[in-house]
Short mmCIF file of C-alpha atoms in Angstrom, two decimals:
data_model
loop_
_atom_site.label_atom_id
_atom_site.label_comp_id
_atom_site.label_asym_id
_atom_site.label_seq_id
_atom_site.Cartn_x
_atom_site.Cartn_y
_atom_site.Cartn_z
CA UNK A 1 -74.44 26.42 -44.31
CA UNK A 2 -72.90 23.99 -42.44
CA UNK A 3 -69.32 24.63 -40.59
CA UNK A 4 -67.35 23.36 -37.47
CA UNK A 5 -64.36 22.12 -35.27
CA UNK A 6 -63.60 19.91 -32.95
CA UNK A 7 -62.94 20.51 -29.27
CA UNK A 8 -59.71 19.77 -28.83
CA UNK A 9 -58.55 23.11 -27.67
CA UNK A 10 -58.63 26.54 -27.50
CA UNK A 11 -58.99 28.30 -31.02
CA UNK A 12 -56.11 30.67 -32.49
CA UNK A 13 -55.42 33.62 -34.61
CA UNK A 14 -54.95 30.88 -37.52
CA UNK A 15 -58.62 30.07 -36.90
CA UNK A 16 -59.64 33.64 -36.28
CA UNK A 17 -58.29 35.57 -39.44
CA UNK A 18 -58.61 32.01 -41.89
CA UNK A 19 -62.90 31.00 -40.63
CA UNK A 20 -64.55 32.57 -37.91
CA UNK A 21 -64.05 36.17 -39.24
CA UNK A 22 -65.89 34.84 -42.05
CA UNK A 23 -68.59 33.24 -40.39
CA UNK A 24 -69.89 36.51 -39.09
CA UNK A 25 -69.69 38.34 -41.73
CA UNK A 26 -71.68 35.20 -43.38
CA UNK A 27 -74.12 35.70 -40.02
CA UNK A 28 -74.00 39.34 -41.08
CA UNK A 29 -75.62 38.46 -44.70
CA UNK A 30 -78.63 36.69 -43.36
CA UNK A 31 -77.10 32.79 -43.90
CA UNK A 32 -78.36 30.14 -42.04
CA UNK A 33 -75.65 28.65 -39.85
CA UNK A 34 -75.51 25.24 -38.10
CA UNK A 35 -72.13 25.04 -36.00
CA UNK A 36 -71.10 21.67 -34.89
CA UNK A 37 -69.10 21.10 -32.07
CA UNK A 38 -67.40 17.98 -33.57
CA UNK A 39 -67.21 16.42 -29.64
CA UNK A 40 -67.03 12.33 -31.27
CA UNK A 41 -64.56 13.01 -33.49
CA UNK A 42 -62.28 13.67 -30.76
CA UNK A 43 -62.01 10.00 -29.86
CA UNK A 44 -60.64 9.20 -33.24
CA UNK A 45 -57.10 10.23 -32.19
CA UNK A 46 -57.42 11.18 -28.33
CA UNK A 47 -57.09 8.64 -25.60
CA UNK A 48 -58.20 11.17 -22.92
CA UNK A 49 -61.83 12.45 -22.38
CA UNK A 50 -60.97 14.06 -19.17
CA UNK A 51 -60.62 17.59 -21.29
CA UNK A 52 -63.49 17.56 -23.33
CA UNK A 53 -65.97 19.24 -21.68
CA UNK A 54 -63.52 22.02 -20.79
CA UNK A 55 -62.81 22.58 -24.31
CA UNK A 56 -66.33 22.28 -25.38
CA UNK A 57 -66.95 25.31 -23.41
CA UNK A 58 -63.52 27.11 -24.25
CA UNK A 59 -64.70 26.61 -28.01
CA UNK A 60 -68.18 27.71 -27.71
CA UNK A 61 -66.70 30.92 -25.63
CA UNK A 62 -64.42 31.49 -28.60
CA UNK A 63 -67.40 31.63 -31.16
CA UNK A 64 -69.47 33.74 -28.89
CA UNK A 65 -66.15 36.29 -28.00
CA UNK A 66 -66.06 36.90 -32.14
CA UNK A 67 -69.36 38.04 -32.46
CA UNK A 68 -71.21 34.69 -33.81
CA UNK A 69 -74.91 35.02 -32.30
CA UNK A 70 -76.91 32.18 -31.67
CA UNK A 71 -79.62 35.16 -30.34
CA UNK A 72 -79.66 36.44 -34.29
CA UNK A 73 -81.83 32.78 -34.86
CA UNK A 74 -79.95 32.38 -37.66
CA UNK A 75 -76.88 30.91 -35.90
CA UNK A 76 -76.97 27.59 -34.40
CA UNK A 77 -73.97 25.78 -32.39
CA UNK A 78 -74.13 22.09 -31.76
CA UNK A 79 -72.38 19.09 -30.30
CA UNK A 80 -73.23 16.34 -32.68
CA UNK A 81 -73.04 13.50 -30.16
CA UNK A 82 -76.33 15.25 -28.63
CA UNK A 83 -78.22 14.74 -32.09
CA UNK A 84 -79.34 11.08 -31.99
CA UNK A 85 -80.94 11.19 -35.74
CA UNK A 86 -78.21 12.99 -37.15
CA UNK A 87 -75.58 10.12 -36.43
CA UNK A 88 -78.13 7.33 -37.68
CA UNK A 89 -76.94 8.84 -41.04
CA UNK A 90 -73.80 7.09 -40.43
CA UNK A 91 -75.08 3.80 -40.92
CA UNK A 92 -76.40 3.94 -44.88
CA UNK A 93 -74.19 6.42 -45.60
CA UNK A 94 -71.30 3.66 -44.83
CA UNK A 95 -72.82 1.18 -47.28
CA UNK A 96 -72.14 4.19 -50.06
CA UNK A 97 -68.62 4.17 -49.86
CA UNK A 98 -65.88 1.91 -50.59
CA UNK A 99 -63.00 0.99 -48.44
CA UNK A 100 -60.73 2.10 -50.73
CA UNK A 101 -62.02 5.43 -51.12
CA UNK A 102 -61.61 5.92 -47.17
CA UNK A 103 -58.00 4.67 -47.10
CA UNK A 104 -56.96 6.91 -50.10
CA UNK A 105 -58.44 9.85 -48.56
CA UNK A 106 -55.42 12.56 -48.17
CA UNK A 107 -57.05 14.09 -45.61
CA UNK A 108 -57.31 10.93 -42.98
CA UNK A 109 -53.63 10.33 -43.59
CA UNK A 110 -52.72 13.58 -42.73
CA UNK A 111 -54.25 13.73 -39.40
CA UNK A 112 -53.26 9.93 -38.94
CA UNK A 113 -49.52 11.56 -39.47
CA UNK A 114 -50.24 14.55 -37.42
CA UNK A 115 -51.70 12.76 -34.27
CA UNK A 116 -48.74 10.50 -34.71
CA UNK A 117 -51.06 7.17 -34.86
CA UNK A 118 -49.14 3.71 -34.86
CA UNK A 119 -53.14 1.83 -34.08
CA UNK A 120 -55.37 3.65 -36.37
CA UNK A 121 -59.32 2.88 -35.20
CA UNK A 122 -61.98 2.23 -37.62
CA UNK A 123 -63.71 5.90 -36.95
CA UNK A 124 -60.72 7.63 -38.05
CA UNK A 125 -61.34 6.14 -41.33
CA UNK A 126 -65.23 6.83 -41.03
CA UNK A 127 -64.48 10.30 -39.73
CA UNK A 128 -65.19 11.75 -43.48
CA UNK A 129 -68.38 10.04 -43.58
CA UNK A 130 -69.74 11.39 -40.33
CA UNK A 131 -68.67 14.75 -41.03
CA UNK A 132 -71.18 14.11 -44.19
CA UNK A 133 -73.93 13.15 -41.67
CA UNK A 134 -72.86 16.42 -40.26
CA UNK A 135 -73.14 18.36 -43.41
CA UNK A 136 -76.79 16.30 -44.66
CA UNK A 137 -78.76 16.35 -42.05
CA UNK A 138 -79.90 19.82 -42.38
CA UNK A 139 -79.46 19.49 -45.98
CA UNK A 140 -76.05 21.71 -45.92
CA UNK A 141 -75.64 22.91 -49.42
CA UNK A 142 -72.55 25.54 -48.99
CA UNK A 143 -69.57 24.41 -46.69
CA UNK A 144 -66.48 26.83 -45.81
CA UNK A 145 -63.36 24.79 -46.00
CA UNK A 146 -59.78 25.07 -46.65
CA UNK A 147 -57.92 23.31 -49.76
CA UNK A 148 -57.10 20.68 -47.38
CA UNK A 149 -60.59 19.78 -46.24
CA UNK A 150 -62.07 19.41 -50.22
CA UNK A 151 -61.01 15.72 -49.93
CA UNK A 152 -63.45 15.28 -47.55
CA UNK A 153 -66.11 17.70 -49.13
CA UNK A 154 -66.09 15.80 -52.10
CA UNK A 155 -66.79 12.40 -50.51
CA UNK A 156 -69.75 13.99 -49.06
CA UNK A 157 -71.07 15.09 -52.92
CA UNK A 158 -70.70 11.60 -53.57
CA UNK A 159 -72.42 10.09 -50.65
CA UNK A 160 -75.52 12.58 -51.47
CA UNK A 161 -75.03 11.94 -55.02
CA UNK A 162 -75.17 8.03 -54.50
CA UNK A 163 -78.00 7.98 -52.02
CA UNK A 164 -80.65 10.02 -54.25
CA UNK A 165 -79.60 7.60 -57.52
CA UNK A 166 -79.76 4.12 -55.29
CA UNK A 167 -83.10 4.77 -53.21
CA UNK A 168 -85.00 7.96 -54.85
CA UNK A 169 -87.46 6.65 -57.03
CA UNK A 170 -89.21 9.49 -57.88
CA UNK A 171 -86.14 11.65 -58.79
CA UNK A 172 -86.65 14.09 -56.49
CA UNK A 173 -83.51 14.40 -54.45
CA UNK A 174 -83.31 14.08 -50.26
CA UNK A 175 -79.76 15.30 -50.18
CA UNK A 176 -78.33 18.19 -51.77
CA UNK A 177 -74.77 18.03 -53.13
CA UNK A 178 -72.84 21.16 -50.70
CA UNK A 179 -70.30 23.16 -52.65
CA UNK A 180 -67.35 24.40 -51.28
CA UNK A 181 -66.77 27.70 -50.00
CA UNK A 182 -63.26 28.69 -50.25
CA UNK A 183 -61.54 31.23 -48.01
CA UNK A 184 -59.60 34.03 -49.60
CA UNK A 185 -57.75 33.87 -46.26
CA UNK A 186 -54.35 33.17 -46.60
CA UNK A 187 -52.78 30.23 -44.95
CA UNK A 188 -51.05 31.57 -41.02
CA UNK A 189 -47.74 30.19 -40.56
CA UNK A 190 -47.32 29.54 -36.68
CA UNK A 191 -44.50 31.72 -34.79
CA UNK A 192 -42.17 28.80 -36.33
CA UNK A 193 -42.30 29.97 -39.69
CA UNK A 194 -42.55 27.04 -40.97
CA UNK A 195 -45.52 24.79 -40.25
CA UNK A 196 -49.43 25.82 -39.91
CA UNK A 197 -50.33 27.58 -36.75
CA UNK A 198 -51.15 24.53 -34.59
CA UNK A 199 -51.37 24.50 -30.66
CA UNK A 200 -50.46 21.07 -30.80
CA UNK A 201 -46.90 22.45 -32.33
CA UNK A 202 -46.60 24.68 -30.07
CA UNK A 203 -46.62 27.52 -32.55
CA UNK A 204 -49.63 29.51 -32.06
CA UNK A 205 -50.91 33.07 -30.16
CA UNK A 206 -54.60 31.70 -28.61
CA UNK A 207 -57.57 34.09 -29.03
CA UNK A 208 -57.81 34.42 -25.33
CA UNK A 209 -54.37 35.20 -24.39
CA UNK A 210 -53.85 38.65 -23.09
CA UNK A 211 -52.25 41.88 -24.61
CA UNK A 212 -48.75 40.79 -22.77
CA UNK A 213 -49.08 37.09 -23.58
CA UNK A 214 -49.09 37.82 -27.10
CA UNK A 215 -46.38 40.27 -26.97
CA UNK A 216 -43.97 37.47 -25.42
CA UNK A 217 -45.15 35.02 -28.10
CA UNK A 218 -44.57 37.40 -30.61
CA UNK A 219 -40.78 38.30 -29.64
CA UNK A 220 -40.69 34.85 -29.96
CA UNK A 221 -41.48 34.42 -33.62
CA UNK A 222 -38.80 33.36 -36.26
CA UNK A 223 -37.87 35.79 -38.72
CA UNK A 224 -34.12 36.25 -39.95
CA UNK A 225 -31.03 38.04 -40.32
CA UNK A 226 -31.92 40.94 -42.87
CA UNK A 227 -32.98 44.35 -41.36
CA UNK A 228 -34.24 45.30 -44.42
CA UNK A 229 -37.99 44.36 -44.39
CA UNK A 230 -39.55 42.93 -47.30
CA UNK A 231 -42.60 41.05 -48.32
CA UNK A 232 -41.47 37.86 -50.27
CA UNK A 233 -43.40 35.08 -49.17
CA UNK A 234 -41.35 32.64 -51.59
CA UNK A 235 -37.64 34.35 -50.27
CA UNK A 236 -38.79 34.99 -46.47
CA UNK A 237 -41.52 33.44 -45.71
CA UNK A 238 -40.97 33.74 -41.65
CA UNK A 239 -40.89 38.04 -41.99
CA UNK A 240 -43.63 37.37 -44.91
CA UNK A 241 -46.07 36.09 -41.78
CA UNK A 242 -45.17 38.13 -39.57
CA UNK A 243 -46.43 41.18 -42.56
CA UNK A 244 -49.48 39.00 -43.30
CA UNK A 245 -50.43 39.22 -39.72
CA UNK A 246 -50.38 42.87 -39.38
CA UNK A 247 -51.79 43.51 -42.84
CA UNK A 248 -55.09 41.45 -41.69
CA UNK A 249 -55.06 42.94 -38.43
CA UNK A 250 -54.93 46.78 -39.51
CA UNK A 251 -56.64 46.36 -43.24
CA UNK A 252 -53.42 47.98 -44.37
CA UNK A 253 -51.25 45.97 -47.42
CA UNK A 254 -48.07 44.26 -46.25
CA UNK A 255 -45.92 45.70 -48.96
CA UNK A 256 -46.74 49.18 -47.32
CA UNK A 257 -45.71 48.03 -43.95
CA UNK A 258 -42.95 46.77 -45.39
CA UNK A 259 -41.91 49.99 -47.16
CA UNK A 260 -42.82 51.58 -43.16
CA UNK A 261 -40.95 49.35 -41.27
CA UNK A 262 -37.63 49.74 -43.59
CA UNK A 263 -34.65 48.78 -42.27
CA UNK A 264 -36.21 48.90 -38.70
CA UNK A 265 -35.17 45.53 -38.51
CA UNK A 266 -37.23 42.25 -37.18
CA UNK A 267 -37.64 44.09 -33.42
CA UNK A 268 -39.74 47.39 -35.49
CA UNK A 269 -41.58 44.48 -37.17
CA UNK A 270 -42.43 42.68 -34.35
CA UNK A 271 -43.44 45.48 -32.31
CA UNK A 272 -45.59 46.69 -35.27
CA UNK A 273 -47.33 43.37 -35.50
CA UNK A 274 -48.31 42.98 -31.64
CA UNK A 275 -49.58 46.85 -31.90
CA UNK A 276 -51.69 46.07 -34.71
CA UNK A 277 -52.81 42.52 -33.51
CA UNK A 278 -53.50 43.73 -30.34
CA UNK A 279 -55.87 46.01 -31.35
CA UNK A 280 -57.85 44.15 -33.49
CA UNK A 281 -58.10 41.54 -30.79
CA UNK A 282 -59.47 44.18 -27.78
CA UNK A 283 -63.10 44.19 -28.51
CA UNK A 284 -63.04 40.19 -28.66
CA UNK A 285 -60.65 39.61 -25.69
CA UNK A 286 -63.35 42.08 -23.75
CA UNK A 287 -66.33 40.19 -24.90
CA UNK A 288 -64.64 36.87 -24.17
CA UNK A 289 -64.07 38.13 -20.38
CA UNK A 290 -67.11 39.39 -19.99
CA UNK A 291 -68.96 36.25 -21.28
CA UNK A 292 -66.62 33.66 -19.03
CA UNK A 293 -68.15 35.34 -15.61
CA UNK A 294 -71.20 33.16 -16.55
CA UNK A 295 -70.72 29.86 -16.87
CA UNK A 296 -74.44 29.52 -17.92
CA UNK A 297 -74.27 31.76 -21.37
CA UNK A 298 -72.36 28.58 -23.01
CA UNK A 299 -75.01 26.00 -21.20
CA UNK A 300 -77.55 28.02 -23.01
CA UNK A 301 -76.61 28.71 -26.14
CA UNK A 302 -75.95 24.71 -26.48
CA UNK A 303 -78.82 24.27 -24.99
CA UNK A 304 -80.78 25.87 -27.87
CA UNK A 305 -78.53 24.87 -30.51
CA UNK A 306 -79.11 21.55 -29.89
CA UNK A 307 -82.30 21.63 -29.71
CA UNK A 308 -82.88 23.70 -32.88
CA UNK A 309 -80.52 21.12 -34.58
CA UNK A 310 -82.70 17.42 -33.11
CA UNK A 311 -85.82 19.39 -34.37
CA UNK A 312 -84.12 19.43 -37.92
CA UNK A 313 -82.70 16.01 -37.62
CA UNK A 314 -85.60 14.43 -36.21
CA UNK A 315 -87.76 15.92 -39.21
CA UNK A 316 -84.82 14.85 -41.74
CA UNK A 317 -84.86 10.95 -40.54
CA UNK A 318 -88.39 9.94 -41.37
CA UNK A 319 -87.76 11.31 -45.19
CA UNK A 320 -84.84 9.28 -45.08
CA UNK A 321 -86.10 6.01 -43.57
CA UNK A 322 -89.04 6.73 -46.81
CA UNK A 323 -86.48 7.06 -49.50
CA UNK A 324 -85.03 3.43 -48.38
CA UNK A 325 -88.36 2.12 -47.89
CA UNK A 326 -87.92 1.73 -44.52
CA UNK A 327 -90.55 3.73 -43.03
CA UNK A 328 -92.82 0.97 -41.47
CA UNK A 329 -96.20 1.06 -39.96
CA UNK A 330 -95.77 0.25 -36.52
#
């Protein structure tokens, strides 16, 4: 399995309870894992570098505070731009894919819209074809995304389906063709209401904020005028988060905390929320702070994740270069 982010921040409850939750319990079945720290795709939309190796860290901290272990062996976490054989994927995979196909791809326009691009640079269009070098190079073959991200999954089943009929010969595949694992994890409004939880919008509770940070943010959050609570995500969908939240915090349905909460009113529901969020948060807020005295732990686990994932690379080029008849005798 192959899964990610990039580093362009710390990670959020919309990240916790929608993919890394997932990914351990994934760990927890035995799956290989390669995490990539998607560090290159940062310069698609970011002018600034300055942050990058402080969210690189923050990130890796995150993964570690939720219980993903790189010490299982089954767990590895990666920054791509450290895998030299992965990215000389890039190259022949480009040659498998038409312009047009990159410049239809609903995915690139909405982070084009998102990071508010006027200049778009040519690796934002290539950025679905590298996260395919991503995916290949260990010969990914199941890939947790959202219903926004199959876009981009699906160019990568083409890209392996494309290379194996142009250059295998023999008819014995180098690339699988990586389905799509989709999360049962509803989508998190932010504390908005309206939009995804984003920290770009401003609209999100960080996994490393405190107990009292989160209560703040959460008096914060929009809900509306009727102290009678209800779960209708269609009629309310602000009070309808706000349930979801606390239902995947405490394991108990929102309908039920509904029915509890009553005509308590949105303070009873917010105060219900932070109680229950809180507490599913303690053991990784704990972790986290115990892991961030050591500056070293994140230096280590790269460390071995990278190496782990230029061992597979490395192995993966040479079959490559072979398939395109490119493997010449020096």
């Amino acid at each position: 399995m192959l899964t990610g982010d990039r580093p362009t921040g710390a990670l959020h409850i919309g990240h916790y309870f929608g993919s890394l939750k997932n990914r351990v319990e994934l760990q927890s079945l035995g799956i290989d894992t390669f995490i990539v720290v998607a560090d290159y795709q940062v310069l698609t939309d970011r002018d600034s570098v300055d942050r990058i190796p402080e969210n690189v860290h923050e990130l890796v901290l995150d993964y570690l505070s939720v219980g993903l272990d790189p010490d299982s062996g089954i767990t590895h976490i990666f920054c791509h731009s450290h895998v030299p054989a992965l990215n000389q994927l890039l190259i022949p995979f480009l040659t498998l894919v038409g312009m047009g196909e990159l410049d239809r791809n609903p995915t690139v326009k909405e982070e084009i819209d998102a990071a508010g691009l006027t200049a778009v640079n040519a690796a934002m269009y290539t950025y679905p074809v590298h996260q395919a070098a991503d995916i290949l190079f260990c010969k990914g073959n199941v890939v947790p995304v959202g219903k926004d991200q199959l876009p981009h999954l699906e160019l990568t089943r083409k890209i392996a389906r494309r290379f194996n009929q142009r250059f295998c010969d023999d008819g014995a595949p180098v690339f699988p063709e990586p389905e799509g694992l989709l999360s049962d994890a509803p989508k998190i409004l932010g504390l908005d209401g309206l939009q995804k939880m984003s920290k770009s919008r401003n609209n999100a509770i960080m996994l490393r904020a405190t107990a009292d940070e989160t209560a703040a943010l959460l008096k914060r959050a929009k809900t509306d005028s009727d102290r009678n609570i209800a779960y209708e995500p269609a009629q309310r969908p602000e009070v309808a988060n706000l349930l979801l939240l606390a239902s995947l915090s405490s394991g108990e349905p929102p309908e039920a905390i509904a029915a509890r909460v009553g005509s308590g009113g949105s303070g009873t529901l917010e105060a219900f929320v932070t109680d229950a969020l809180n507490e599913e948060l303690k053991p990784v807020r704990a972790r986290r702070e115990a892991l961030a005295r050591d500056r070293q732990v994140v230096a280590d686990v790269l460390r071995r994740g990278i190496a782990t994932a230029n061992e597979v690379a490395d192995a993966k080029l040479p079959e490559v270069r072979a398939a395109m008849k490119m493997d010449y005798e020096m």
